[in-house]
Amino acid sequence: MPDAFITRVLHINSGSQERVVDLTRDCETFLHEEAADRDGLLNVFVPHATAGVAVIETGAGSDDDLLAALHTLLPADDRWQHRHGSPGHGRDHVLPALVPPHATLPVVGGRLQLGTWQSVCLVDTNKDNAGRQVRLSFLG
């Protein structure tokens, strides 16, 4: 019987600009290689204090809209108590309260069960840290 719990760490370079990085293909590849037509759950976790995971539409402007909304909710200015890093970096430490650092998604027959326009994305507003890890874990 295949392992009931399998995990893999992705290394993502998100660059020096705020970004929404589509991880859907990475998730699908992981499940294709490891889920073996089983049902279960995929957990996507970002072990960083300044990044999150969102399930949103990409490619039609929604990813840019998300970043714009985060700018409205969390302006990059000097209001934040957390002050190390680039100006306004304290907002990046509040981000995971709004965009959690994890998502758990259903897998049926080894395939990720997303809606038609949904994508699994890393949301990274921290311009000071381009190197990110994303842990994919399948339980099934």
CSV table of C-alpha atoms in Angstrom, one decimal, residues 9-17 19 21 46-51 122-134:
chain,number,residue,atom,x,y,z
A,9,VAL,CA,8.9,21.2,-0.5
A,10,LEU,CA,8.9,23.5,-3.4
A,11,HIS,CA,11.5,26.3,-3.6
A,12,ILE,CA,10.0,29.4,-5.1
A,13,ASN,CA,11.8,32.6,-6.1
A,14,SER,CA,9.1,35.2,-5.8
A,15,GLY,CA,11.4,38.1,-6.8
A,16,SER,CA,11.7,41.6,-5.4
A,17,GLN,CA,8.1,42.7,-6.2
A,19,ARG,CA,3.5,38.8,-6.4
A,21,VAL,CA,2.5,33.0,-7.9
A,46,VAL,CA,3.9,28.4,3.5
A,47,PRO,CA,6.3,28.4,6.5
A,48,HIS,CA,6.9,32.1,6.4
A,49,ALA,CA,5.6,35.0,8.6
A,50,THR,CA,5.1,37.2,5.6
A,51,ALA,CA,3.3,35.1,2.9
A,122,LEU,CA,1.3,31.9,-3.1
A,123,VAL,CA,0.7,35.5,-2.1
A,124,ASP,CA,3.9,37.3,-1.3
A,125,THR,CA,4.0,41.0,-0.5
A,126,ASN,CA,7.5,40.9,1.2
A,127,LYS,CA,9.9,42.5,-1.2
A,128,ASP,CA,12.8,41.8,1.2
A,129,ASN,CA,12.7,38.0,0.9
A,130,ALA,CA,12.5,36.5,-2.6
A,131,GLY,CA,13.3,32.9,-1.5
A,132,ARG,CA,10.1,31.0,-0.4
A,133,GLN,CA,9.3,27.4,0.5
A,134,VAL,CA,5.9,25.9,0.0
